Amino acid sequence: MDMAHFLRATPVWVWILLAFLLRRGFAALYDRKMAIGRLFLLPVLFLVWGAYGVITETELPGVSLSIMIAGLLAGSALGYRLWRSQPPLRDTDNPGMVIRSGTPLTLGLIVIAFSMKFTLTSALYLQPGLRSATSFCLLFGGMMGLVDGIFWGGTLRLYLPWYSKR
């Protein structure tokens, strides 16, 4: 199968999701006003997408979920460190709204996360035997957890100081 055929065979919803994620990533380059709940949109989206993939695309979901949790913890610590240099959230005149400073970290992480998930899922469709390979299930779950954990760590690094001042 050549690359062009492979990319054309990719479901349309994958490209729509990529467009949505890139839009969010480019918006994150600039300071923006947002509802405090929107801070959690990407971490929750990647958590659901990762857990769904681990459960439905591997034949050892218990193994994959266990290592995903470990990856979430490690990724959260890494994300917390990565976002340490970011300016804190700023309050606005509107209750429940904050100003989040722009950063290229979010866009970079979105591109890495999408590429990794696309690559791992593609590997499953090209080599279906990987679904039952313990090493692949560990890699799949670990990477899903690590990437989502980085989103959680960065979000919590911004949210917790803001919340504690309230």
PDB file of C-alpha atoms in Angstrom:
ATOM      1  CA  MET A   1       0.000   0.000   0.000  1.00  0.00           C
ATOM      2  CA  ASP A   2       1.477   3.363  -0.961  1.00  0.00           C
ATOM      3  CA  MET A   3       1.309   6.415   1.300  1.00  0.00           C
ATOM      4  CA  ALA A   4      -1.227   8.319  -0.831  1.00  0.00           C
ATOM      5  CA  HIS A   5      -3.646   5.384  -0.789  1.00  0.00           C
ATOM      6  CA  PHE A   6      -3.135   4.973   2.956  1.00  0.00           C
ATOM      7  CA  LEU A   7      -3.892   8.642   3.640  1.00  0.00           C
ATOM      8  CA  ARG A   8      -6.983   8.558   1.384  1.00  0.00           C
ATOM      9  CA  ALA A   9      -8.227   5.470   3.258  1.00  0.00           C
ATOM     10  CA  THR A  10      -8.041   7.337   6.561  1.00  0.00           C
ATOM     11  CA  PRO A  11     -11.562   8.173   7.810  1.00  0.00           C
ATOM     12  CA  VAL A  12     -12.718  11.750   7.268  1.00  0.00           C
ATOM     13  CA  TRP A  13     -13.397  12.235  10.994  1.00  0.00           C
ATOM     14  CA  VAL A  14      -9.645  11.890  11.653  1.00  0.00           C
ATOM     15  CA  TRP A  15      -8.894  14.882   9.407  1.00  0.00           C
ATOM     16  CA  ILE A  16     -11.737  16.866  10.984  1.00  0.00           C
ATOM     17  CA  LEU A  17     -10.300  16.117  14.422  1.00  0.00           C
ATOM     18  CA  LEU A  18      -6.842  17.190  13.221  1.00  0.00           C
ATOM     19  CA  ALA A  19      -8.270  20.484  11.905  1.00  0.00           C
ATOM     20  CA  PHE A  20     -10.047  21.099  15.231  1.00  0.00           C
ATOM     21  CA  LEU A  21      -6.903  20.327  17.230  1.00  0.00           C
ATOM     22  CA  LEU A  22      -4.713  22.535  15.040  1.00  0.00           C
ATOM     23  CA  ARG A  23      -7.212  25.367  15.372  1.00  0.00           C
ATOM     24  CA  ARG A  24      -7.019  25.015  19.158  1.00  0.00           C
ATOM     25  CA  GLY A  25      -3.222  24.876  18.994  1.00  0.00           C
ATOM     26  CA  PHE A  26      -2.899  27.999  16.861  1.00  0.00           C
ATOM     27  CA  ALA A  27      -5.335  29.833  19.154  1.00  0.00           C
ATOM     28  CA  ALA A  28      -3.115  28.854  22.083  1.00  0.00           C
ATOM     29  CA  LEU A  29      -0.235  30.855  20.600  1.00  0.00           C
ATOM     30  CA  TYR A  30      -1.909  34.076  21.736  1.00  0.00           C
ATOM     31  CA  ASP A  31      -3.318  35.377  25.000  1.00  0.00           C
ATOM     32  CA  ARG A  32      -7.017  34.602  25.144  1.00  0.00           C
ATOM     33  CA  LYS A  33      -9.983  35.015  27.416  1.00  0.00           C
ATOM     34  CA  MET A  34     -11.720  31.762  28.272  1.00  0.00           C
ATOM     35  CA  ALA A  35     -14.103  30.176  30.713  1.00  0.00           C
ATOM     36  CA  ILE A  36     -12.172  28.345  33.407  1.00  0.00           C
ATOM     37  CA  GLY A  37     -13.780  25.046  32.363  1.00  0.00           C
ATOM     38  CA  ARG A  38     -12.321  25.329  28.848  1.00  0.00           C
ATOM     39  CA  LEU A  39      -8.856  24.887  30.348  1.00  0.00           C
ATOM     40  CA  PHE A  40      -9.735  21.232  30.735  1.00  0.00           C
ATOM     41  CA  LEU A  41     -11.046  20.660  27.181  1.00  0.00           C
ATOM     42  CA  LEU A  42      -7.853  19.245  25.633  1.00  0.00           C
ATOM     43  CA  PRO A  43      -6.827  17.114  28.632  1.00  0.00           C
ATOM     44  CA  VAL A  44     -10.294  15.557  28.799  1.00  0.00           C
ATOM     45  CA  LEU A  45     -10.458  15.102  25.013  1.00  0.00           C
ATOM     46  CA  PHE A  46      -7.100  13.318  24.914  1.00  0.00           C
ATOM     47  CA  LEU A  47      -7.970  11.246  27.998  1.00  0.00           C
ATOM     48  CA  VAL A  48     -11.210   9.987  26.438  1.00  0.00           C
ATOM     49  CA  TRP A  49      -9.592   9.436  23.027  1.00  0.00           C
ATOM     50  CA  GLY A  50      -6.633   7.608  24.575  1.00  0.00           C
ATOM     51  CA  ALA A  51      -8.703   5.421  26.905  1.00  0.00           C
ATOM     52  CA  TYR A  52     -11.130   4.571  24.115  1.00  0.00           C
ATOM     53  CA  GLY A  53      -8.226   3.527  21.887  1.00  0.00           C
ATOM     54  CA  VAL A  54      -6.605   1.457  24.623  1.00  0.00           C
ATOM     55  CA  ILE A  55      -9.871  -0.365  25.342  1.00  0.00           C
ATOM     56  CA  THR A  56     -11.031  -0.920  21.774  1.00  0.00           C
ATOM     57  CA  GLU A  57      -7.801  -1.304  19.826  1.00  0.00           C
ATOM     58  CA  THR A  58      -5.801  -3.688  21.992  1.00  0.00           C
ATOM     59  CA  GLU A  59      -6.609  -7.229  23.030  1.00  0.00           C
ATOM     60  CA  LEU A  60      -4.993  -6.692  26.430  1.00  0.00           C
ATOM     61  CA  PRO A  61      -6.910  -3.632  27.683  1.00  0.00           C
ATOM     62  CA  GLY A  62      -6.098  -4.360  31.337  1.00  0.00           C
ATOM     63  CA  VAL A  63      -2.375  -4.253  30.609  1.00  0.00           C
ATOM     64  CA  SER A  64      -2.761  -1.195  28.392  1.00  0.00           C
ATOM     65  CA  LEU A  65      -4.924   0.695  30.908  1.00  0.00           C
ATOM     66  CA  SER A  66      -2.551  -0.087  33.768  1.00  0.00           C
ATOM     67  CA  ILE A  67       0.433   1.297  31.915  1.00  0.00           C
ATOM     68  CA  MET A  68      -1.699   4.212  30.694  1.00  0.00           C
ATOM     69  CA  ILE A  69      -2.290   5.214  34.315  1.00  0.00           C
ATOM     70  CA  ALA A  70       1.453   5.052  34.988  1.00  0.00           C
ATOM     71  CA  GLY A  71       2.012   7.154  31.850  1.00  0.00           C
ATOM     72  CA  LEU A  72      -0.589   9.671  33.052  1.00  0.00           C
ATOM     73  CA  LEU A  73       1.275  10.112  36.321  1.00  0.00           C
ATOM     74  CA  ALA A  74       4.677  10.450  34.650  1.00  0.00           C
ATOM     75  CA  GLY A  75       3.290  12.758  31.974  1.00  0.00           C
ATOM     76  CA  SER A  76       1.567  14.936  34.567  1.00  0.00           C
ATOM     77  CA  ALA A  77       4.871  15.470  36.354  1.00  0.00           C
ATOM     78  CA  LEU A  78       6.577  16.275  33.056  1.00  0.00           C
ATOM     79  CA  GLY A  79       3.798  18.645  31.961  1.00  0.00           C
ATOM     80  CA  TYR A  80       3.887  20.390  35.318  1.00  0.00           C
ATOM     81  CA  ARG A  81       7.615  21.042  34.798  1.00  0.00           C
ATOM     82  CA  LEU A  82       7.227  22.084  31.156  1.00  0.00           C
ATOM     83  CA  TRP A  83       4.649  24.746  32.036  1.00  0.00           C
ATOM     84  CA  ARG A  84       6.570  26.133  35.037  1.00  0.00           C
ATOM     85  CA  SER A  85       7.848  29.095  33.018  1.00  0.00           C
ATOM     86  CA  GLN A  86       4.390  30.030  31.755  1.00  0.00           C
ATOM     87  CA  PRO A  87       2.705  33.115  33.176  1.00  0.00           C
ATOM     88  CA  PRO A  88      -0.141  32.382  35.589  1.00  0.00           C
ATOM     89  CA  LEU A  89      -3.794  32.728  34.703  1.00  0.00           C
ATOM     90  CA  ARG A  90      -5.141  36.248  35.083  1.00  0.00           C
ATOM     91  CA  ASP A  91      -8.610  37.153  36.264  1.00  0.00           C
ATOM     92  CA  THR A  92     -10.994  39.187  34.138  1.00  0.00           C
ATOM     93  CA  ASP A  93     -13.936  41.390  35.017  1.00  0.00           C
ATOM     94  CA  ASN A  94     -16.271  38.507  34.186  1.00  0.00           C
ATOM     95  CA  PRO A  95     -16.647  35.868  36.902  1.00  0.00           C
ATOM     96  CA  GLY A  96     -15.602  32.439  35.740  1.00  0.00           C
ATOM     97  CA  MET A  97     -13.416  33.857  32.966  1.00  0.00           C
ATOM     98  CA  VAL A  98      -9.618  34.008  32.934  1.00  0.00           C
ATOM     99  CA  ILE A  99      -6.912  35.157  30.565  1.00  0.00           C
ATOM    100  CA  ARG A 100      -4.513  32.423  29.553  1.00  0.00           C
ATOM    101  CA  SER A 101      -1.176  33.539  28.174  1.00  0.00           C
ATOM    102  CA  GLY A 102      -0.158  32.325  24.744  1.00  0.00           C
ATOM    103  CA  THR A 103       2.417  29.566  24.390  1.00  0.00           C
ATOM    104  CA  PRO A 104       3.751  27.375  21.583  1.00  0.00           C
ATOM    105  CA  LEU A 105       3.840  24.423  23.997  1.00  0.00           C
ATOM    106  CA  THR A 106       0.198  23.562  23.364  1.00  0.00           C
ATOM    107  CA  LEU A 107       0.508  23.545  19.568  1.00  0.00           C
ATOM    108  CA  GLY A 108       3.689  21.485  19.689  1.00  0.00           C
ATOM    109  CA  LEU A 109       2.157  18.955  22.034  1.00  0.00           C
ATOM    110  CA  ILE A 110      -0.999  18.695  19.901  1.00  0.00           C
ATOM    111  CA  VAL A 111       1.076  17.914  16.809  1.00  0.00           C
ATOM    112  CA  ILE A 112       3.171  15.338  18.683  1.00  0.00           C
ATOM    113  CA  ALA A 113       0.128  13.733  20.319  1.00  0.00           C
ATOM    114  CA  PHE A 114      -1.874  13.485  17.108  1.00  0.00           C
ATOM    115  CA  SER A 115       1.090  12.156  15.121  1.00  0.00           C
ATOM    116  CA  MET A 116       1.869   9.544  17.743  1.00  0.00           C
ATOM    117  CA  LYS A 117      -1.743   8.380  18.054  1.00  0.00           C
ATOM    118  CA  PHE A 118      -2.113   8.290  14.262  1.00  0.00           C
ATOM    119  CA  THR A 119       1.118   6.319  13.869  1.00  0.00           C
ATOM    120  CA  LEU A 120       0.289   3.770  16.568  1.00  0.00           C
ATOM    121  CA  THR A 121      -3.270   3.272  15.331  1.00  0.00           C
ATOM    122  CA  SER A 122      -2.040   2.971  11.745  1.00  0.00           C
ATOM    123  CA  ALA A 123       0.440   0.313  12.854  1.00  0.00           C
ATOM    124  CA  LEU A 124      -2.478  -1.688  14.255  1.00  0.00           C
ATOM    125  CA  TYR A 125      -4.314  -1.595  10.952  1.00  0.00           C
ATOM    126  CA  LEU A 126      -1.224  -2.474   8.949  1.00  0.00           C
ATOM    127  CA  GLN A 127      -0.161  -5.251  11.361  1.00  0.00           C
ATOM    128  CA  PRO A 128      -3.294  -6.566  13.132  1.00  0.00           C
ATOM    129  CA  GLY A 129      -1.197  -9.048  15.133  1.00  0.00           C
ATOM    130  CA  LEU A 130       0.107  -6.145  17.198  1.00  0.00           C
ATOM    131  CA  ARG A 131      -3.260  -5.949  18.988  1.00  0.00           C
ATOM    132  CA  SER A 132      -2.343  -8.984  21.076  1.00  0.00           C
ATOM    133  CA  ALA A 133       1.392  -8.291  21.467  1.00  0.00           C
ATOM    134  CA  THR A 134       2.100  -7.417  25.095  1.00  0.00           C
ATOM    135  CA  SER A 135       4.971  -5.109  24.154  1.00  0.00           C
ATOM    136  CA  PHE A 136       2.770  -3.136  21.756  1.00  0.00           C
ATOM    137  CA  CYS A 137      -0.066  -2.935  24.300  1.00  0.00           C
ATOM    138  CA  LEU A 138       2.411  -1.559  26.841  1.00  0.00           C
ATOM    139  CA  LEU A 139       3.768   0.959  24.313  1.00  0.00           C
ATOM    140  CA  PHE A 140       0.290   1.999  23.193  1.00  0.00           C
ATOM    141  CA  GLY A 141      -1.061   2.473  26.715  1.00  0.00           C
ATOM    142  CA  GLY A 142       2.104   4.132  27.979  1.00  0.00           C
ATOM    143  CA  MET A 143       2.255   6.652  25.153  1.00  0.00           C
ATOM    144  CA  MET A 144      -1.454   7.490  25.415  1.00  0.00           C
ATOM    145  CA  GLY A 145      -1.030   8.099  29.143  1.00  0.00           C
ATOM    146  CA  LEU A 146       2.227  10.032  28.824  1.00  0.00           C
ATOM    147  CA  VAL A 147       0.914  12.487  26.253  1.00  0.00           C
ATOM    148  CA  ASP A 148      -2.383  13.061  28.023  1.00  0.00           C
ATOM    149  CA  GLY A 149      -0.542  13.391  31.330  1.00  0.00           C
ATOM    150  CA  ILE A 150       1.534  16.221  29.867  1.00  0.00           C
ATOM    151  CA  PHE A 151      -1.700  18.074  29.015  1.00  0.00           C
ATOM    152  CA  TRP A 152      -3.012  17.463  32.546  1.00  0.00           C
ATOM    153  CA  GLY A 153       0.230  18.557  34.178  1.00  0.00           C
ATOM    154  CA  GLY A 154       0.344  21.787  32.189  1.00  0.00           C
ATOM    155  CA  THR A 155      -3.287  22.546  32.885  1.00  0.00           C
ATOM    156  CA  LEU A 156      -2.952  21.872  36.596  1.00  0.00           C
ATOM    157  CA  ARG A 157       0.211  24.013  36.722  1.00  0.00           C
ATOM    158  CA  LEU A 158      -1.904  26.941  35.544  1.00  0.00           C
ATOM    159  CA  TYR A 159      -5.126  26.120  37.363  1.00  0.00           C
ATOM    160  CA  LEU A 160      -3.977  25.221  40.887  1.00  0.00           C
ATOM    161  CA  PRO A 161      -2.230  28.535  41.739  1.00  0.00           C
ATOM    162  CA  TRP A 162      -5.163  30.471  40.318  1.00  0.00           C
ATOM    163  CA  TYR A 163      -7.647  28.370  42.292  1.00  0.00           C
ATOM    164  CA  SER A 164      -5.666  28.601  45.549  1.00  0.00           C
ATOM    165  CA  LYS A 165      -5.747  32.436  45.385  1.00  0.00           C
ATOM    166  CA  ARG A 166      -9.538  32.478  45.284  1.00  0.00           C
TER     167      ARG A 166
END
